[in-house]
Protein backbone atom coordinates (compact mmCIF):
# COMPACT_ATOMS: atom_id res chain seq x y z
CA ARG A 1 134.14 105.03 120.20
CA SER A 2 135.01 104.66 116.42
CA PRO A 3 134.72 101.64 114.32
CA SER A 4 138.35 101.45 113.85
CA GLY A 5 138.36 101.41 117.78
CA ASN A 6 141.05 103.91 117.65
CA GLU A 7 139.28 107.09 118.51
CA LEU A 8 136.78 108.62 120.64
CA LEU A 9 133.71 110.17 118.72
CA VAL A 10 132.73 113.26 120.49
CA GLY A 11 129.17 115.12 120.24
CA CYS A 12 129.33 118.96 121.53
CA ALA A 13 127.18 121.92 121.42
CA THR A 14 128.97 122.79 117.69
CA GLY A 15 129.01 119.38 116.16
CA LEU A 16 131.13 116.26 115.89
CA THR A 17 134.45 115.81 116.49
CA ARG A 18 136.95 113.07 117.73
CA MET A 19 140.37 112.14 119.64
CA GLU A 20 142.66 109.63 119.22
CA ILE A 21 142.60 107.22 122.50
CA GLN A 22 146.36 106.63 122.48
CA PRO A 23 148.05 109.73 120.83
CA SER A 24 151.70 109.98 120.42
CA GLY A 25 151.63 113.46 121.71
CA GLY A 26 149.02 115.26 124.03
CA PHE A 27 145.20 114.56 123.99
CA ALA A 28 143.52 116.88 121.48
CA LEU A 29 139.87 117.38 119.73
CA ALA A 30 140.11 117.55 116.07
CA PRO A 31 138.48 119.48 114.57
CA ASP A 32 138.62 121.93 117.44
CA PRO A 33 135.12 122.68 118.53
CA SER A 34 135.59 126.28 118.61
CA THR A 35 135.91 125.97 114.69
CA LEU A 36 132.85 124.25 114.08
CA SER A 37 129.21 125.77 113.68
CA ASP A 38 126.93 122.58 113.26
CA PRO A 39 123.91 121.70 115.12
CA PRO A 40 124.56 120.24 118.62
CA VAL A 41 125.02 116.46 118.84
CA PHE A 42 123.28 115.09 122.09
CA ALA A 43 123.54 111.34 121.56
CA LEU A 44 125.76 109.03 119.63
CA ALA A 45 125.13 105.27 119.03
CA ALA A 46 126.18 102.22 116.73
CA ASP A 47 124.11 99.89 114.87
CA VAL A 48 124.40 96.10 114.25
CA GLY A 49 126.69 96.99 111.23
CA GLY A 50 128.83 99.52 112.73
CA THR A 51 127.25 102.62 111.41
CA ILE A 52 127.81 105.44 113.85
CA TRP A 53 124.02 107.57 114.22
CA ALA A 54 124.02 110.94 115.46
CA ALA A 55 120.72 112.63 117.51
CA THR A 56 120.94 116.05 116.99
CA GLY A 57 119.56 119.59 117.36
CA ARG A 58 118.53 119.18 113.62
CA GLY A 59 117.47 115.44 113.24
CA LEU A 60 119.10 112.12 112.56
CA ALA A 61 122.50 111.73 111.00
CA ARG A 62 125.24 109.05 110.14
CA GLU A 63 128.72 109.63 110.61
CA GLN A 64 130.52 109.42 107.23
CA GLY A 65 134.43 109.66 106.72
CA GLY A 66 134.22 112.37 109.93
CA ALA A 67 131.02 114.24 108.93
CA LEU A 68 127.44 113.79 109.56
CA VAL A 69 125.26 112.91 106.77
CA TYR A 70 121.56 113.69 107.56
CA THR A 71 118.57 111.32 106.92
CA GLU A 72 115.13 112.65 105.63
CA LEU A 73 114.64 113.95 109.40
CA GLY A 74 116.65 116.84 109.10
CA ALA A 75 117.82 116.99 105.61
CA ARG A 76 115.32 119.91 104.89
CA ALA A 77 114.12 122.71 106.76
CA GLU A 78 110.60 121.41 106.56
CA THR A 79 111.61 118.08 108.36
CA GLU A 80 114.40 119.24 111.17
CA THR A 81 113.23 118.71 114.77
CA ALA A 82 115.57 118.42 117.84
CA LEU A 83 116.20 114.96 118.92
CA ARG A 84 117.93 114.07 122.19
CA CYS A 85 118.47 109.89 121.73
CA VAL A 86 119.00 107.31 119.41
CA LEU A 87 118.66 103.46 119.86
CA PRO A 88 119.49 101.32 117.49
CA ASP A 89 117.66 97.75 117.50
CA ALA A 90 118.87 94.40 116.81
CA SER A 91 116.57 94.30 114.00
CA GLY A 92 118.33 97.25 112.32
CA ASP A 93 115.56 99.57 113.30
CA LEU A 94 116.46 102.89 114.68
CA TYR A 95 114.28 104.59 117.68
CA CYS A 96 114.79 108.22 118.01
CA GLY A 97 113.45 110.56 120.85
CA GLY A 98 113.28 114.31 120.74
CA GLU A 99 110.71 117.19 120.73
CA LEU A 100 108.00 115.62 118.77
CA GLY A 101 108.12 112.38 121.00
CA LEU A 102 109.21 108.97 119.48
CA PHE A 103 110.08 108.09 115.89
CA LEU A 104 110.88 104.83 114.23
CA TYR A 105 113.41 104.77 111.25
CA ARG A 106 113.70 101.50 109.09
CA PRO A 107 117.03 102.46 107.28
CA SER A 108 116.57 99.31 104.99
CA ARG A 109 113.49 100.75 103.40
CA ALA A 110 114.17 104.37 104.21
CA ARG A 111 110.77 104.51 106.11
CA TRP A 112 109.98 107.09 108.84
CA TYR A 113 107.06 106.82 111.49
CA VAL A 114 106.16 108.75 114.35
CA LEU A 115 104.43 107.44 117.53
CA LEU A 116 100.71 109.09 118.01
CA GLY A 117 100.34 108.01 121.35
CA GLU A 118 96.56 108.62 121.77
CA ALA A 119 94.52 105.72 120.60
CA VAL A 120 93.45 102.71 122.53
CA ASP A 121 91.38 101.22 119.97
CA GLU A 122 93.50 97.92 118.01
CA THR A 123 91.95 99.21 114.87
CA VAL A 124 93.93 102.49 114.80
CA ASN A 125 97.61 102.67 114.02
CA ASP A 126 99.85 103.48 116.89
CA TRP A 127 102.39 104.71 114.13
CA LEU A 128 101.66 107.57 111.62
CA LYS A 129 103.90 106.76 108.46
CA LEU A 130 105.70 110.06 107.56
CA ASP A 131 106.88 111.02 103.90
CA LEU A 132 109.84 113.16 104.76
CA VAL A 133 110.91 113.49 101.09
CA THR A 134 108.17 115.99 99.95
CA ASP A 135 105.83 116.52 103.30
CA SER A 136 106.64 118.15 106.41
CA LEU A 137 106.63 116.97 110.17
CA PRO A 138 102.92 116.90 111.86
CA SER A 139 102.29 119.39 114.27
CA THR A 140 102.48 118.96 117.99
CA GLU A 141 98.84 119.44 118.67
CA SER A 142 98.58 116.20 116.56
CA LEU A 143 101.03 114.03 118.68
CA PHE A 144 100.18 112.89 121.99
CA VAL A 145 103.65 111.74 123.19
CA PRO A 146 105.71 114.27 125.42
CA PRO A 147 109.45 115.08 124.22
CA VAL A 148 111.38 112.06 124.73
CA ASN A 149 114.90 112.54 126.34
CA ALA A 150 116.10 108.88 126.63
CA ILE A 151 115.08 105.32 125.36
CA ALA A 152 116.00 101.80 126.63
CA ARG A 153 114.87 98.38 125.29
CA GLY A 154 113.69 96.25 128.23
CA PRO A 155 113.04 92.79 128.72
CA GLU A 156 109.78 91.15 126.75
CA ALA A 157 110.63 93.78 123.98
CA GLY A 158 109.45 96.78 125.84
CA ILE A 159 110.48 100.17 125.24
CA TRP A 160 111.18 102.50 128.19
CA LEU A 161 111.03 106.11 127.45
CA GLY A 162 112.41 108.89 129.82
CA THR A 163 110.18 112.07 128.96
CA ASP A 164 109.74 115.58 129.80
CA ARG A 165 106.57 114.22 132.00
CA GLY A 166 108.16 111.27 133.63
CA ILE A 167 108.77 107.52 132.44
CA ALA A 168 106.59 105.58 130.23
CA ARG A 169 106.57 102.25 128.51
CA TYR A 170 105.48 101.13 125.12
CA LEU A 171 104.83 97.28 124.74
CA ALA A 172 102.71 94.68 123.31
CA ARG A 173 100.69 92.63 125.39
CA GLU A 174 99.14 89.11 124.97
CA GLN A 175 95.31 89.17 125.36
CA ARG A 176 93.50 86.25 124.22
CA ARG A 177 96.04 84.76 121.86
CA THR A 178 96.56 88.07 120.23
CA TYR A 179 98.64 90.99 121.02
CA SER A 180 97.81 94.31 121.83
CA THR A 181 100.17 97.38 121.92
CA LEU A 182 100.24 100.15 124.61
CA LEU A 183 101.72 103.31 125.68
CA GLU A 184 101.74 103.27 129.53
CA ALA A 185 102.45 106.61 131.48
CA MET A 186 103.54 106.08 135.27
CA PRO A 187 102.46 109.67 136.49
CA ARG A 188 102.66 108.13 140.32
CA LEU A 189 106.35 107.33 139.88
CA THR A 190 107.21 111.14 138.75
CA GLN A 191 106.13 113.71 136.72
CA ALA A 192 109.35 115.30 136.49
CA ALA A 193 111.62 115.37 133.35
CA VAL A 194 113.29 111.97 133.01
CA ASN A 195 116.75 112.56 131.19
CA ARG A 196 118.71 109.05 131.03
CA ILE A 197 117.63 105.47 131.61
CA ALA A 198 119.86 102.53 131.90
CA LEU A 199 118.88 98.72 132.50
CA ASP A 200 119.95 97.39 135.74
């Protein structure tokens, strides 16, 4: 739904369009999706400030005046990657899932990170800081998180992930008055692709 509340924003295979909720005439999408030639829009979400974010086949964009304005993730050919989902956090951060796993974006600082997913040693960072203004994206071989199709914020600050290889959870656990972070896979539940997650 648009910030004004009078329209539905619709993500389709050819980009972003909109529809009036209570039109004076018949329902119609404008612009017509058949006239668009943008990357597909897979997910839309509003952050705490009302900005609409779009996970697209090219990267992450925000809706502005009916158009999609791309962030550093998708602004250049070297940083284009397909995203399937986006989850705004109450802090203002955004989690984005896609072909390269899980990204964290901090709009207030224009900083990007990607979850490495390999290390269990607390001396090694879970997140790799990215410079998407000048550098390229890391290779799939250097990342150990499967493609992420869905994200949900769980209780106790855990983040649930629906991936191409099942369900996983990223969370912080208290151990002797300190916290350690862990990416937990759950192969006994399923190793099939999980495309959507919703909290009951």
